[in-house]
Protein backbone atom coordinates (compact mmCIF):
# COMPACT_ATOMS: atom_id res chain seq x y z
CA UNK A 1 0.00 0.00 0.00
CA UNK A 2 1.43 3.33 -1.01
CA UNK A 3 2.15 6.19 1.33
CA UNK A 4 -0.59 8.31 -0.26
CA UNK A 5 -3.24 5.63 0.35
CA UNK A 6 -2.18 5.30 4.01
CA UNK A 7 -2.33 9.07 4.36
CA UNK A 8 -5.83 9.19 2.86
CA UNK A 9 -7.10 6.43 5.17
CA UNK A 10 -5.68 8.25 8.19
CA UNK A 11 -7.08 11.58 7.03
CA UNK A 12 -10.51 10.02 6.52
CA UNK A 13 -10.47 8.58 10.04
CA UNK A 14 -9.48 11.94 11.51
CA UNK A 15 -12.12 13.77 9.47
CA UNK A 16 -14.91 11.40 10.56
CA UNK A 17 -13.78 11.65 14.19
CA UNK A 18 -13.68 15.45 13.98
CA UNK A 19 -17.10 15.44 12.27
CA UNK A 20 -18.58 13.27 15.04
CA UNK A 21 -17.13 15.49 17.77
CA UNK A 22 -18.37 18.61 15.99
CA UNK A 23 -21.92 17.26 15.69
CA UNK A 24 -22.02 15.95 19.25
CA UNK A 25 -20.62 19.16 20.78
CA UNK A 26 -23.12 21.32 18.94
CA UNK A 27 -25.95 18.93 19.74
CA UNK A 28 -26.78 18.37 16.08
CA UNK A 29 -28.71 15.33 14.96
CA UNK A 30 -26.93 12.12 13.97
CA UNK A 31 -28.49 12.12 10.49
CA UNK A 32 -26.36 15.13 9.57
CA UNK A 33 -23.28 13.34 10.92
CA UNK A 34 -23.91 10.21 8.87
CA UNK A 35 -24.71 12.21 5.74
CA UNK A 36 -21.55 14.34 5.97
CA UNK A 37 -19.38 11.31 6.86
CA UNK A 38 -20.78 9.37 3.89
CA UNK A 39 -20.07 12.33 1.58
CA UNK A 40 -16.48 12.50 2.91
CA UNK A 41 -15.97 8.76 2.34
CA UNK A 42 -17.20 9.03 -1.26
CA UNK A 43 -14.85 11.94 -1.89
CA UNK A 44 -11.89 10.05 -0.39
CA UNK A 45 -12.65 6.91 -2.44
CA UNK A 46 -12.77 8.97 -5.65
CA UNK A 47 -9.47 10.69 -4.83
CA UNK A 48 -7.78 7.38 -3.89
CA UNK A 49 -9.04 5.66 -7.05
CA UNK A 50 -7.70 8.46 -9.23
CA UNK A 51 -4.37 8.37 -7.39
CA UNK A 52 -4.04 4.61 -7.81
CA UNK A 53 -4.92 4.73 -11.51
CA UNK A 54 -2.50 7.58 -12.15
CA UNK A 55 0.17 5.84 -10.06
CA UNK A 56 -0.15 2.72 -12.23
CA UNK A 57 0.66 4.74 -15.36
CA UNK A 58 3.98 6.07 -14.05
CA UNK A 59 6.89 4.54 -16.02
CA UNK A 60 9.42 2.38 -14.20
CA UNK A 61 12.36 4.42 -12.98
CA UNK A 62 15.90 3.23 -12.35
CA UNK A 63 15.17 2.71 -8.64
CA UNK A 64 12.03 0.63 -9.28
CA UNK A 65 13.66 -2.00 -11.48
CA UNK A 66 13.53 -5.57 -10.26
CA UNK A 67 16.65 -7.32 -9.06
CA UNK A 68 16.70 -9.40 -12.26
CA UNK A 69 16.58 -6.32 -14.49
CA UNK A 70 19.37 -4.67 -12.51
CA UNK A 71 21.49 -7.83 -12.83
CA UNK A 72 20.90 -7.94 -16.62
CA UNK A 73 21.90 -4.28 -16.95
CA UNK A 74 25.03 -4.95 -14.93
CA UNK A 75 25.93 -7.97 -17.10
CA UNK A 76 25.32 -5.97 -20.27
CA UNK A 77 27.73 -3.27 -19.12
CA UNK A 78 30.26 -5.95 -18.17
CA UNK A 79 30.09 -7.53 -21.61
CA UNK A 80 30.55 -4.16 -23.32
CA UNK A 81 33.62 -3.53 -21.15
CA UNK A 82 35.03 -6.99 -21.90
CA UNK A 83 34.68 -6.52 -25.65
CA UNK A 84 36.58 -3.25 -25.31
CA UNK A 85 39.29 -4.96 -23.24
CA UNK A 86 39.84 -7.66 -25.86
CA UNK A 87 40.01 -5.23 -28.78
CA UNK A 88 42.18 -2.69 -26.93
CA UNK A 89 44.60 -5.39 -25.76
CA UNK A 90 45.13 -6.34 -29.40
CA UNK A 91 45.70 -2.73 -30.45
CA UNK A 92 48.12 -1.97 -27.62
CA UNK A 93 50.12 -5.18 -28.03
CA UNK A 94 50.94 -5.23 -24.33
CA UNK A 95 51.94 -8.63 -22.95
CA UNK A 96 49.99 -8.02 -19.73
CA UNK A 97 46.90 -7.17 -21.75
CA UNK A 98 46.86 -10.64 -23.31
CA UNK A 99 45.97 -12.44 -20.07
CA UNK A 100 43.32 -9.86 -19.27
CA UNK A 101 41.87 -10.16 -22.77
CA UNK A 102 41.69 -13.95 -22.65
CA UNK A 103 40.11 -13.95 -19.21
CA UNK A 104 37.61 -11.36 -20.41
CA UNK A 105 36.80 -13.36 -23.53
CA UNK A 106 36.19 -16.63 -21.66
CA UNK A 107 34.01 -14.85 -19.09
CA UNK A 108 32.08 -13.09 -21.83
CA UNK A 109 31.30 -16.28 -23.74
CA UNK A 110 30.17 -18.04 -20.57
CA UNK A 111 27.67 -15.26 -19.92
CA UNK A 112 25.90 -16.22 -23.14
CA UNK A 113 25.44 -19.96 -22.70
CA UNK A 114 21.64 -19.75 -22.58
CA UNK A 115 19.41 -18.34 -25.37
CA UNK A 116 17.60 -15.85 -23.10
CA UNK A 117 20.94 -14.20 -22.29
CA UNK A 118 21.53 -13.04 -25.84
CA UNK A 119 18.29 -11.16 -26.46
CA UNK A 120 19.67 -7.73 -25.57
CA UNK A 121 22.52 -7.85 -28.10
CA UNK A 122 21.99 -5.86 -31.29
CA UNK A 123 23.84 -6.53 -34.57
CA UNK A 124 26.57 -3.99 -33.80
CA UNK A 125 27.42 -5.73 -30.52
CA UNK A 126 27.42 -9.15 -32.18
CA UNK A 127 29.84 -7.92 -34.85
CA UNK A 128 32.18 -6.53 -32.21
CA UNK A 129 31.96 -9.78 -30.26
CA UNK A 130 32.76 -11.82 -33.37
CA UNK A 131 35.69 -9.49 -34.17
CA UNK A 132 37.12 -10.05 -30.69
CA UNK A 133 37.27 -13.84 -31.06
CA UNK A 134 40.11 -14.22 -33.62
CA UNK A 135 42.05 -11.57 -31.71
CA UNK A 136 41.79 -13.61 -28.53
CA UNK A 137 42.74 -16.84 -30.30
CA UNK A 138 45.77 -15.25 -31.99
CA UNK A 139 46.98 -14.00 -28.61
CA UNK A 140 47.13 -17.54 -27.24
CA UNK A 141 48.06 -19.43 -30.38
CA UNK A 142 51.17 -20.76 -28.61
CA UNK A 143 49.12 -22.05 -25.64
CA UNK A 144 47.24 -25.04 -27.06
CA UNK A 145 45.15 -25.82 -23.95
CA UNK A 146 43.83 -22.28 -23.66
CA UNK A 147 43.14 -22.11 -27.39
CA UNK A 148 41.13 -25.36 -27.26
CA UNK A 149 39.15 -24.10 -24.27
CA UNK A 150 38.37 -20.89 -26.14
CA UNK A 151 37.24 -22.84 -29.19
CA UNK A 152 34.99 -25.07 -27.06
CA UNK A 153 33.44 -21.98 -25.53
CA UNK A 154 33.00 -20.46 -28.98
CA UNK A 155 31.27 -23.63 -30.26
CA UNK A 156 28.82 -23.48 -27.37
CA UNK A 157 28.31 -19.81 -28.12
CA UNK A 158 27.55 -20.51 -31.80
CA UNK A 159 25.04 -23.17 -30.76
CA UNK A 160 23.32 -20.56 -28.60
CA UNK A 161 23.23 -18.21 -31.59
CA UNK A 162 21.56 -20.85 -33.75
CA UNK A 163 18.87 -21.50 -31.16
CA UNK A 164 18.05 -17.78 -31.00
CA UNK A 165 17.90 -17.24 -34.75
CA UNK A 166 21.08 -15.18 -34.94
CA UNK A 167 23.04 -17.74 -36.94
CA UNK A 168 23.45 -15.32 -39.86
CA UNK A 169 26.78 -14.22 -38.35
CA UNK A 170 29.84 -15.78 -39.90
CA UNK A 171 32.03 -17.99 -37.78
CA UNK A 172 35.16 -15.85 -37.34
CA UNK A 173 37.35 -18.99 -37.20
CA UNK A 174 36.69 -19.45 -40.92
CA UNK A 175 37.67 -15.88 -41.80
Coordinates of N, CA and C in Angstrom, one line a residue:
X1 N 0.9 -1.2 0.0 CA 0.0 0.0 0.0 C 0.9 1.2 0.0
X2 N 0.6 2.1 -0.9 CA 1.4 3.3 -1.0 C 1.2 4.3 0.1
X3 N 2.2 5.2 0.3 CA 2.1 6.2 1.3 C 0.9 7.1 1.2
X4 N 0.6 7.4 0.0 CA -0.6 8.3 -0.3 C -1.9 7.6 0.2
X5 N -2.0 6.3 -0.1 CA -3.2 5.6 0.4 C -3.3 5.6 1.9
X6 N -2.2 5.3 2.5 CA -2.2 5.3 4.0 C -2.6 6.7 4.6
X7 N -2.0 7.7 3.9 CA -2.3 9.1 4.4 C -3.8 9.4 4.2
X8 N -4.4 8.9 3.1 CA -5.8 9.2 2.9 C -6.7 8.4 3.9
X9 N -6.3 7.2 4.2 CA -7.1 6.4 5.2 C -7.0 7.1 6.5
X10 N -5.8 7.5 6.9 CA -5.7 8.3 8.2 C -6.4 9.6 8.2
X11 N -6.4 10.3 7.1 CA -7.1 11.6 7.0 C -8.6 11.4 7.1
X12 N -9.1 10.3 6.5 CA -10.5 10.0 6.5 C -10.9 9.7 8.0
X13 N -10.2 8.9 8.6 CA -10.5 8.6 10.0 C -10.5 9.8 10.9
X14 N -9.5 10.7 10.7 CA -9.5 11.9 11.5 C -10.7 12.8 11.2
X15 N -11.0 12.9 9.9 CA -12.1 13.8 9.5 C -13.4 13.3 10.0
X16 N -13.7 12.0 10.0 CA -14.9 11.4 10.6 C -15.0 11.6 12.1
X17 N -13.8 11.4 12.7 CA -13.8 11.7 14.2 C -14.1 13.1 14.5
X18 N -13.4 14.0 13.8 CA -13.7 15.5 14.0 C -15.1 15.8 13.7
X19 N -15.7 15.2 12.6 CA -17.1 15.4 12.3 C -18.0 15.0 13.4
X20 N -17.8 13.8 14.0 CA -18.6 13.3 15.0 C -18.5 14.2 16.3
X21 N -17.3 14.6 16.6 CA -17.1 15.5 17.8 C -17.8 16.8 17.5
X22 N -17.7 17.3 16.3 CA -18.4 18.6 16.0 C -19.9 18.5 16.1
X23 N -20.5 17.4 15.6 CA -21.9 17.3 15.7 C -22.4 17.0 17.1
X24 N -21.6 16.2 17.9 CA -22.0 15.9 19.3 C -21.9 17.2 20.2
X25 N -20.8 18.0 20.0 CA -20.6 19.2 20.8 C -21.7 20.2 20.5
X26 N -22.1 20.3 19.3 CA -23.1 21.3 18.9 C -24.5 20.8 19.2
X27 N -24.6 19.5 19.5 CA -25.9 18.9 19.7 C -26.8 18.7 18.5
X28 N -26.1 18.6 17.3 CA -26.8 18.4 16.1 C -27.2 16.9 16.0
X29 N -28.2 16.7 15.1 CA -28.7 15.3 15.0 C -27.7 14.4 14.3
X30 N -27.9 13.1 14.5 CA -26.9 12.1 14.0 C -27.1 11.9 12.5
X31 N -28.3 12.3 11.9 CA -28.5 12.1 10.5 C -27.5 13.0 9.7
X32 N -27.3 14.2 10.2 CA -26.4 15.1 9.6 C -24.9 14.6 9.6
X33 N -24.6 13.9 10.8 CA -23.3 13.3 10.9 C -23.1 12.2 9.9
X34 N -24.1 11.3 9.8 CA -23.9 10.2 8.9 C -23.9 10.7 7.4
X35 N -24.7 11.7 7.1 CA -24.7 12.2 5.7 C -23.4 12.8 5.4
X36 N -22.8 13.7 6.3 CA -21.6 14.3 6.0 C -20.4 13.3 6.0
X37 N -20.4 12.3 6.8 CA -19.4 11.3 6.9 C -19.4 10.5 5.6
X38 N -20.6 10.1 5.1 CA -20.8 9.4 3.9 C -20.3 10.2 2.7
X39 N -20.6 11.5 2.7 CA -20.1 12.3 1.6 C -18.5 12.4 1.6
X40 N -17.9 12.5 2.8 CA -16.5 12.5 2.9 C -15.9 11.2 2.4
X41 N -16.5 10.1 2.8 CA -16.0 8.8 2.3 C -16.0 8.6 0.8
X42 N -17.1 9.1 0.2 CA -17.2 9.0 -1.3 C -16.1 9.9 -1.9
X43 N -15.9 11.1 -1.4 CA -14.8 11.9 -1.9 C -13.5 11.3 -1.8
X44 N -13.2 10.7 -0.6 CA -11.9 10.0 -0.4 C -11.7 8.9 -1.3
X45 N -12.7 8.1 -1.5 CA -12.7 6.9 -2.4 C -12.4 7.4 -3.9
X46 N -13.0 8.4 -4.3 CA -12.8 9.0 -5.7 C -11.3 9.4 -5.8
X47 N -10.8 10.2 -4.8 CA -9.5 10.7 -4.8 C -8.5 9.5 -4.8
X48 N -8.7 8.5 -4.0 CA -7.8 7.4 -3.9 C -7.8 6.6 -5.2
X49 N -9.0 6.4 -5.8 CA -9.0 5.7 -7.0 C -8.3 6.4 -8.1
X50 N -8.4 7.7 -8.2 CA -7.7 8.5 -9.2 C -6.2 8.4 -9.0
X51 N -5.8 8.4 -7.7 CA -4.4 8.4 -7.4 C -3.8 7.0 -7.8
X52 N -4.5 5.9 -7.5 CA -4.0 4.6 -7.8 C -4.0 4.4 -9.3
X53 N -4.9 4.9 -10.1 CA -4.9 4.7 -11.5 C -3.8 5.5 -12.1
X54 N -3.6 6.8 -11.6 CA -2.5 7.6 -12.1 C -1.2 7.0 -11.7
X55 N -1.1 6.4 -10.5 CA 0.2 5.8 -10.1 C 0.6 4.6 -10.9
X56 N -0.4 3.9 -11.4 CA -0.1 2.7 -12.2 C 0.4 3.1 -13.6
X57 N 0.2 4.3 -14.0 CA 0.7 4.7 -15.4 C 2.1 5.4 -15.3
X58 N 2.6 5.5 -14.2 CA 4.0 6.1 -14.1 C 5.0 5.1 -14.6
X59 N 5.9 5.5 -15.5 CA 6.9 4.5 -16.0 C 7.9 4.1 -14.9
X60 N 8.5 2.9 -15.2 CA 9.4 2.4 -14.2 C 10.7 3.2 -14.2
X61 N 11.1 3.7 -13.1 CA 12.4 4.4 -13.0 C 13.5 3.5 -12.7
X62 N 14.7 4.0 -12.6 CA 15.9 3.2 -12.4 C 15.8 2.5 -11.0
X63 N 15.2 3.3 -10.0 CA 15.2 2.7 -8.6 C 14.1 1.6 -8.5
X64 N 13.1 1.6 -9.4 CA 12.0 0.6 -9.3 C 12.3 -0.6 -10.1
X65 N 13.4 -0.8 -10.7 CA 13.7 -2.0 -11.5 C 13.8 -3.2 -10.5
X66 N 13.4 -4.4 -11.1 CA 13.5 -5.6 -10.3 C 15.0 -6.0 -10.2
X67 N 15.3 -6.9 -9.2 CA 16.6 -7.3 -9.1 C 17.2 -8.0 -10.3
X68 N 16.3 -8.7 -11.0 CA 16.7 -9.4 -12.3 C 17.1 -8.4 -13.4
X69 N 16.3 -7.3 -13.5 CA 16.6 -6.3 -14.5 C 17.9 -5.6 -14.2
X70 N 18.1 -5.3 -12.9 CA 19.4 -4.7 -12.5 C 20.6 -5.6 -12.8
X71 N 20.4 -6.9 -12.6 CA 21.5 -7.8 -12.8 C 21.8 -7.9 -14.3
X72 N 20.7 -7.9 -15.2 CA 20.9 -7.9 -16.6 C 21.6 -6.7 -17.1
X73 N 21.2 -5.5 -16.6 CA 21.9 -4.3 -17.0 C 23.4 -4.3 -16.6
X74 N 23.6 -4.8 -15.4 CA 25.0 -4.9 -14.9 C 25.8 -5.9 -15.8
X75 N 25.2 -7.0 -16.2 CA 25.9 -8.0 -17.1 C 26.1 -7.4 -18.5
X76 N 25.2 -6.6 -19.0 CA 25.3 -6.0 -20.3 C 26.5 -5.0 -20.3
X77 N 26.6 -4.2 -19.2 CA 27.7 -3.3 -19.1 C 29.1 -4.0 -19.0
X78 N 29.0 -5.1 -18.3 CA 30.3 -6.0 -18.2 C 30.7 -6.5 -19.5
X79 N 29.8 -7.0 -20.3 CA 30.1 -7.5 -21.6 C 30.7 -6.4 -22.5
X80 N 30.0 -5.3 -22.5 CA 30.6 -4.2 -23.3 C 32.0 -3.9 -22.9
X81 N 32.3 -3.8 -21.6 CA 33.6 -3.5 -21.1 C 34.6 -4.6 -21.6
X82 N 34.1 -5.9 -21.5 CA 35.0 -7.0 -21.9 C 35.4 -7.0 -23.4
X83 N 34.4 -6.6 -24.2 CA 34.7 -6.5 -25.6 C 35.7 -5.4 -25.9
X84 N 35.6 -4.3 -25.2 CA 36.6 -3.2 -25.3 C 38.0 -3.7 -24.8
X85 N 38.0 -4.5 -23.8 CA 39.3 -5.0 -23.2 C 40.0 -5.8 -24.3
X86 N 39.2 -6.8 -24.9 CA 39.8 -7.7 -25.9 C 40.4 -6.9 -27.1
X87 N 39.6 -6.0 -27.6 CA 40.0 -5.2 -28.8 C 41.1 -4.3 -28.5
X88 N 41.1 -3.6 -27.3 CA 42.2 -2.7 -26.9 C 43.5 -3.4 -26.6
X89 N 43.4 -4.6 -26.0 CA 44.6 -5.4 -25.8 C 45.3 -5.8 -27.1
X90 N 44.5 -6.0 -28.1 CA 45.1 -6.3 -29.4 C 45.8 -5.1 -30.0
X91 N 45.1 -4.0 -29.9 CA 45.7 -2.7 -30.4 C 47.0 -2.3 -29.7
X92 N 47.0 -2.4 -28.4 CA 48.1 -2.0 -27.6 C 49.3 -2.9 -27.7
X93 N 49.0 -4.2 -27.9 CA 50.1 -5.2 -28.0 C 50.9 -5.4 -26.7
X94 N 50.3 -5.0 -25.6 CA 50.9 -5.2 -24.3 C 50.8 -6.7 -23.9
X95 N 51.9 -7.2 -23.4 CA 51.9 -8.6 -22.9 C 51.0 -8.8 -21.8
X96 N 50.9 -7.9 -20.9 CA 50.0 -8.0 -19.7 C 48.5 -8.0 -20.2
X97 N 48.3 -7.3 -21.3 CA 46.9 -7.2 -21.7 C 46.4 -8.5 -22.3
X98 N 47.3 -9.4 -22.7 CA 46.9 -10.6 -23.3 C 46.1 -11.5 -22.3
X99 N 46.6 -11.6 -21.1 CA 46.0 -12.4 -20.1 C 44.6 -11.9 -19.7
X100 N 44.6 -10.5 -19.6 CA 43.3 -9.9 -19.3 C 42.3 -10.1 -20.4
X101 N 42.8 -10.0 -21.6 CA 41.9 -10.2 -22.8 C 41.3 -11.6 -22.8
X102 N 42.2 -12.6 -22.6 CA 41.7 -13.9 -22.7 C 40.7 -14.2 -21.5
X103 N 41.0 -13.8 -20.3 CA 40.1 -13.9 -19.2 C 38.8 -13.3 -19.5
X104 N 38.8 -12.1 -20.1 CA 37.6 -11.4 -20.4 C 36.8 -12.1 -21.5
X105 N 37.5 -12.6 -22.5 CA 36.8 -13.4 -23.5 C 36.1 -14.6 -23.0
X106 N 36.8 -15.4 -22.2 CA 36.2 -16.6 -21.7 C 35.0 -16.3 -20.8
X107 N 35.1 -15.3 -20.0 CA 34.0 -14.8 -19.1 C 32.8 -14.4 -19.9
X108 N 33.1 -13.6 -21.0 CA 32.1 -13.1 -21.8 C 31.3 -14.2 -22.5
X109 N 32.0 -15.2 -23.1 CA 31.3 -16.3 -23.7 C 30.4 -17.1 -22.8
X110 N 30.9 -17.3 -21.6 CA 30.2 -18.0 -20.6 C 28.9 -17.3 -20.1
X111 N 28.9 -16.0 -20.3 CA 27.7 -15.3 -19.9 C 26.5 -15.6 -20.9
X112 N 26.9 -16.0 -22.1 CA 25.9 -16.2 -23.1 C 25.7 -17.7 -23.5
X113 N 25.7 -18.5 -22.5 CA 25.4 -20.0 -22.7 C 24.0 -20.3 -22.9
X114 N 23.1 -19.5 -22.4 CA 21.6 -19.8 -22.6 C 21.0 -18.8 -23.6
X115 N 20.0 -19.2 -24.3 CA 19.4 -18.3 -25.4 C 18.8 -17.1 -24.8
X116 N 18.2 -17.1 -23.6 CA 17.6 -15.8 -23.1 C 18.6 -14.8 -22.8
X117 N 19.9 -15.2 -22.6 CA 20.9 -14.2 -22.3 C 21.4 -13.4 -23.5
X118 N 21.0 -13.8 -24.7 CA 21.5 -13.0 -25.8 C 20.5 -12.1 -26.5
X119 N 19.3 -12.0 -25.9 CA 18.3 -11.2 -26.5 C 18.6 -9.7 -26.5
X120 N 19.4 -9.2 -25.6 CA 19.7 -7.7 -25.6 C 20.7 -7.3 -26.6
X121 N 21.4 -8.2 -27.2 CA 22.5 -7.8 -28.1 C 22.0 -7.4 -29.5
X122 N 22.4 -6.3 -29.9 CA 22.0 -5.9 -31.3 C 23.1 -6.3 -32.3
X123 N 22.9 -6.1 -33.6 CA 23.8 -6.5 -34.6 C 25.2 -5.9 -34.4
X124 N 25.3 -4.7 -34.0 CA 26.6 -4.0 -33.8 C 27.4 -4.7 -32.7
X125 N 26.7 -5.0 -31.6 CA 27.4 -5.7 -30.5 C 27.9 -7.1 -30.9
X126 N 27.0 -7.8 -31.7 CA 27.4 -9.2 -32.2 C 28.6 -9.1 -33.1
X127 N 28.7 -8.1 -34.0 CA 29.8 -7.9 -34.9 C 31.1 -7.7 -34.1
X128 N 31.0 -6.8 -33.0 CA 32.2 -6.5 -32.2 C 32.6 -7.8 -31.5
X129 N 31.6 -8.5 -31.0 CA 32.0 -9.8 -30.3 C 32.7 -10.8 -31.2
X130 N 32.1 -10.9 -32.4 CA 32.8 -11.8 -33.4 C 34.2 -11.3 -33.8
X131 N 34.4 -10.0 -33.8 CA 35.7 -9.5 -34.2 C 36.7 -9.8 -33.1
X132 N 36.2 -9.8 -31.8 CA 37.1 -10.0 -30.7 C 37.6 -11.5 -30.6
X133 N 36.9 -12.4 -31.2 CA 37.3 -13.8 -31.1 C 38.6 -14.2 -31.7
X134 N 38.8 -13.9 -33.0 CA 40.1 -14.2 -33.6 C 41.3 -13.5 -32.9
X135 N 41.0 -12.3 -32.4 CA 42.1 -11.6 -31.7 C 42.5 -12.4 -30.5
X136 N 41.5 -12.8 -29.7 CA 41.8 -13.6 -28.5 C 42.5 -14.9 -28.9
X137 N 42.1 -15.6 -29.9 CA 42.7 -16.8 -30.3 C 44.2 -16.6 -30.7
X138 N 44.4 -15.5 -31.5 CA 45.8 -15.3 -32.0 C 46.7 -14.9 -30.8
X139 N 46.2 -14.3 -29.8 CA 47.0 -14.0 -28.6 C 47.5 -15.2 -27.9
X140 N 46.7 -16.3 -28.0 CA 47.1 -17.5 -27.2 C 47.4 -18.7 -28.2
X141 N 47.8 -18.4 -29.4 CA 48.1 -19.4 -30.4 C 49.1 -20.4 -29.9
X142 N 50.1 -19.9 -29.1 CA 51.2 -20.8 -28.6 C 50.7 -21.6 -27.4
X143 N 49.6 -21.3 -26.8 CA 49.1 -22.0 -25.6 C 47.9 -22.9 -26.1
X144 N 48.2 -24.2 -26.4 CA 47.2 -25.0 -27.1 C 46.0 -25.3 -26.2
X145 N 46.3 -25.5 -24.9 CA 45.2 -25.8 -23.9 C 44.2 -24.7 -23.9
X146 N 44.7 -23.5 -23.7 CA 43.8 -22.3 -23.7 C 43.1 -22.1 -25.0
X147 N 43.8 -22.3 -26.1 CA 43.1 -22.1 -27.4 C 42.0 -23.1 -27.6
X148 N 42.2 -24.4 -27.2 CA 41.1 -25.4 -27.3 C 39.9 -25.0 -26.4
X149 N 40.2 -24.5 -25.2 CA 39.2 -24.1 -24.3 C 38.3 -23.0 -24.9
X150 N 39.1 -22.0 -25.5 CA 38.4 -20.9 -26.1 C 37.5 -21.4 -27.3
X151 N 38.0 -22.3 -28.1 CA 37.2 -22.8 -29.2 C 36.0 -23.6 -28.7
X152 N 36.2 -24.4 -27.6 CA 35.0 -25.1 -27.1 C 33.9 -24.1 -26.6
X153 N 34.4 -23.0 -26.0 CA 33.4 -22.0 -25.5 C 32.8 -21.3 -26.7
X154 N 33.6 -21.1 -27.8 CA 33.0 -20.5 -29.0 C 32.0 -21.4 -29.7
X155 N 32.2 -22.7 -29.7 CA 31.3 -23.6 -30.3 C 29.9 -23.6 -29.5
X156 N 30.0 -23.6 -28.2 CA 28.8 -23.5 -27.4 C 28.1 -22.2 -27.6
X157 N 28.9 -21.1 -27.8 CA 28.3 -19.8 -28.1 C 27.6 -19.8 -29.5
X158 N 28.2 -20.4 -30.5 CA 27.5 -20.5 -31.8 C 26.3 -21.3 -31.7
X159 N 26.3 -22.4 -30.9 CA 25.0 -23.2 -30.8 C 23.9 -22.3 -30.2
X160 N 24.3 -21.5 -29.2 CA 23.3 -20.6 -28.6 C 22.8 -19.6 -29.7
X161 N 23.7 -19.1 -30.5 CA 23.2 -18.2 -31.6 C 22.2 -18.9 -32.5
X162 N 22.5 -20.1 -32.9 CA 21.6 -20.9 -33.8 C 20.2 -21.0 -33.1
X163 N 20.2 -21.3 -31.8 CA 18.9 -21.5 -31.2 C 18.1 -20.2 -31.0
X164 N 18.8 -19.1 -31.1 CA 18.0 -17.8 -31.0 C 17.8 -17.1 -32.4
X165 N 18.2 -17.8 -33.4 CA 17.9 -17.2 -34.7 C 18.9 -16.2 -35.2
X166 N 20.1 -16.1 -34.5 CA 21.1 -15.2 -34.9 C 22.2 -15.9 -35.7
X167 N 22.0 -17.0 -36.3 CA 23.0 -17.7 -36.9 C 23.5 -17.1 -38.3
X168 N 23.0 -16.0 -38.6 CA 23.5 -15.3 -39.9 C 24.9 -14.8 -39.7
X169 N 25.4 -14.7 -38.5 CA 26.8 -14.2 -38.3 C 27.8 -15.3 -38.8
X170 N 28.8 -14.8 -39.5 CA 29.8 -15.8 -39.9 C 30.7 -16.2 -38.7
X171 N 31.1 -17.5 -38.8 CA 32.0 -18.0 -37.8 C 33.4 -17.4 -38.0
X172 N 33.9 -16.6 -37.1 CA 35.2 -15.9 -37.3 C 36.4 -16.8 -37.5
X173 N 36.2 -18.1 -37.0 CA 37.3 -19.0 -37.2 C 37.6 -19.3 -38.7
X174 N 36.6 -19.1 -39.5 CA 36.7 -19.5 -40.9 C 37.2 -18.3 -41.7
X175 N 37.3 -17.1 -41.1 CA 37.7 -15.9 -41.8 C 39.2 -15.9 -42.0

